[in-house]
Amino acid sequence: MSPRRSSRQAVSVQHAMTSAEAMIDMHGIVKTFKSAAGEFTVLKGIDLTINRGEFVSIVGKSGSGKSTLLNMITGIDHPTEGQMIVGGTDIYHNMGESQRSRWRGKNLGIVFQFFQLLPMLTLLENVMLPMDYADMYDFDARPQRAKEMLALVGLEKQASKLPAAVSTGQQQAAAIARALA
């Protein structure tokens, strides 16, 4: 898989807007998974620059490496080879796992496919969680910030409910509020 802007590739990257400053700069990204059946290379030498202000779509067939590519960009997973610079920071060669996790909490908002809301926390607490983890905002300001984010997605009246007590669409909206927080 290679997002080199070719319609023949498993993943294509479509740009809607351009700018001069690189926010994501990938050089020679390779990801190989090892299993009992052997090795399988999903990403094969990806070179990609995404500039500030660009909107990018990553599209492709199931199993083509879209999620793996996103996991590289967000620092959730690490490449077998290559360099990944996000916002001017080399997130693999200059950081350990805990530093990368902290960097992710302070710099990215991620909405996962299955939302990843903690079932024992209310929607409000789920939105506050990354603020606590990344030590963002004063401790006493976090509930208000979380309420504001829930209001942005129309969930202010559901703040005290557990994820199982709201619809799937509302869970997705809560995940968006958490990413914004």
XYZ file of C-alpha atoms in Angstrom:
181
model
C 0.000 0.000 0.000
C 1.259 3.464 -0.839
C -0.699 6.738 -0.846
C 1.290 8.237 -3.722
C -1.839 9.747 -5.268
C -2.333 7.029 -7.875
C -5.723 5.496 -8.572
C -4.008 2.085 -8.832
C -2.833 2.170 -5.225
C -4.658 0.407 -2.391
C -4.935 3.709 -0.544
C -5.324 7.069 -2.201
C -4.932 10.443 -0.600
C -7.122 13.222 -1.930
C -6.285 16.823 -1.141
C -8.966 19.512 -0.926
C -6.804 22.388 0.214
C -3.085 23.209 0.330
C -0.748 25.291 2.438
C 3.004 25.817 2.643
C 3.729 24.365 6.096
C 4.039 20.584 6.567
C 2.063 19.264 9.553
C 2.669 15.594 8.792
C 5.812 14.453 7.036
C 6.375 10.732 6.472
C 9.600 9.342 5.015
C 10.017 5.693 4.075
C 7.343 4.401 6.463
C 7.211 0.609 6.471
C 5.045 -1.515 8.749
C 5.495 -5.261 8.883
C 3.409 -7.510 11.114
C 4.787 -10.840 12.300
C 2.595 -13.806 13.085
C 2.790 -17.587 13.223
C 2.046 -17.584 9.478
C 5.039 -15.347 8.755
C 5.590 -11.678 8.005
C 3.118 -9.428 6.231
C 4.114 -5.924 5.124
C 1.147 -3.545 5.109
C 2.848 -0.191 4.544
C 5.648 -0.230 1.991
C 7.871 2.844 1.974
C 5.236 5.560 2.402
C 6.458 9.080 1.618
C 3.736 11.628 2.295
C 3.546 15.274 3.289
C 0.320 16.840 4.515
C 0.471 20.606 4.828
C -1.214 22.878 7.356
C -4.777 23.562 6.252
C -5.121 20.533 3.977
C -8.050 18.169 4.276
C -7.074 14.600 3.441
C -9.073 11.425 2.877
C -7.515 8.015 3.223
C -9.595 5.556 1.238
C -9.105 1.953 0.204
C -10.316 -1.598 0.481
C -10.635 -3.384 3.789
C -7.206 -4.625 4.828
C -5.289 -2.163 2.647
C -3.618 -0.395 5.590
C -5.794 2.675 6.234
C -6.020 2.125 9.991
C -2.359 1.152 10.179
C -1.427 4.409 8.447
C -3.586 6.409 10.873
C -2.023 4.564 13.802
C 1.418 5.636 12.524
C 0.350 9.284 12.206
C -1.173 9.364 15.689
C 1.685 7.536 17.374
C -0.553 4.684 18.515
C 1.621 2.188 16.668
C 5.184 2.543 15.454
C 6.645 1.806 12.030
C 9.072 -1.004 11.361
C 11.148 1.508 9.369
C 10.997 5.195 8.503
C 10.579 8.603 10.033
C 7.339 10.315 11.086
C 7.325 14.041 11.812
C 4.055 15.475 13.131
C 3.856 19.186 13.894
C 7.649 19.420 13.717
C 8.165 16.575 16.228
C 9.801 13.267 15.314
C 7.363 11.097 17.240
C 9.328 7.842 17.038
C 13.028 8.597 17.233
C 12.856 11.256 19.943
C 10.127 9.870 22.228
C 9.443 6.782 24.296
C 5.998 5.226 24.499
C 4.880 7.219 27.562
C 6.168 10.488 26.058
C 4.325 9.709 22.816
C 1.152 9.004 24.761
C 1.442 12.340 26.573
C 2.216 14.121 23.268
C -0.880 12.518 21.719
C -3.036 13.701 24.619
C -1.851 17.284 24.267
C -1.798 17.509 20.474
C -4.398 15.230 18.908
C -8.088 14.530 19.153
C -8.908 11.014 17.976
C -12.361 9.584 17.331
C -12.069 5.814 17.198
C -14.283 3.641 15.010
C -15.882 2.047 18.081
C -15.613 5.258 20.195
C -13.639 3.687 23.092
C -15.788 5.328 25.774
C -15.214 3.830 29.210
C -18.518 2.174 30.154
C -18.259 2.884 33.888
C -17.771 6.644 33.402
C -20.484 9.152 32.535
C -20.274 11.035 29.255
C -19.000 14.050 31.200
C -16.281 11.965 32.867
C -15.321 10.389 29.518
C -14.843 13.853 28.035
C -12.833 15.001 31.072
C -10.569 11.937 31.057
C -8.061 13.091 28.404
C -7.855 16.516 30.085
C -6.896 14.764 33.321
C -4.440 12.443 31.610
C -2.717 15.220 29.619
C -2.915 17.668 32.539
C -4.728 20.188 30.369
C -6.651 23.046 31.953
C -6.904 23.735 35.655
C -8.434 20.850 37.577
C -11.468 22.921 38.602
C -12.027 24.157 35.017
C -12.203 20.674 33.470
C -15.885 19.917 34.237
C -16.983 23.200 32.665
C -14.786 22.597 29.592
C -16.258 19.095 29.235
C -19.804 20.496 29.532
C -19.012 23.045 26.806
C -17.738 20.298 24.506
C -20.823 18.164 25.162
C -23.017 21.196 24.416
C -21.212 21.669 21.081
C -22.378 18.213 20.010
C -25.867 18.533 21.532
C -25.336 16.286 24.555
C -25.469 18.740 27.441
C -28.597 17.024 28.831
C -26.977 13.577 28.627
C -23.781 14.510 30.538
C -24.575 12.406 33.604
C -25.546 9.270 31.666
C -23.352 6.231 31.109
C -22.508 5.362 27.476
C -24.823 2.309 27.529
C -27.761 4.603 28.405
C -27.486 6.662 25.201
C -27.781 5.812 21.517
C -24.850 4.793 19.321
C -25.051 8.176 17.590
C -24.871 9.934 20.953
C -21.868 7.787 21.902
C -20.182 8.884 18.683
C -20.987 12.524 19.481
C -19.513 12.072 22.971
C -16.335 10.672 21.379
C -16.180 13.782 19.186
C -16.610 15.989 22.275
C -13.795 14.072 23.971
C -11.553 14.597 20.929
C -12.321 18.334 20.980
C -11.602 18.595 24.705
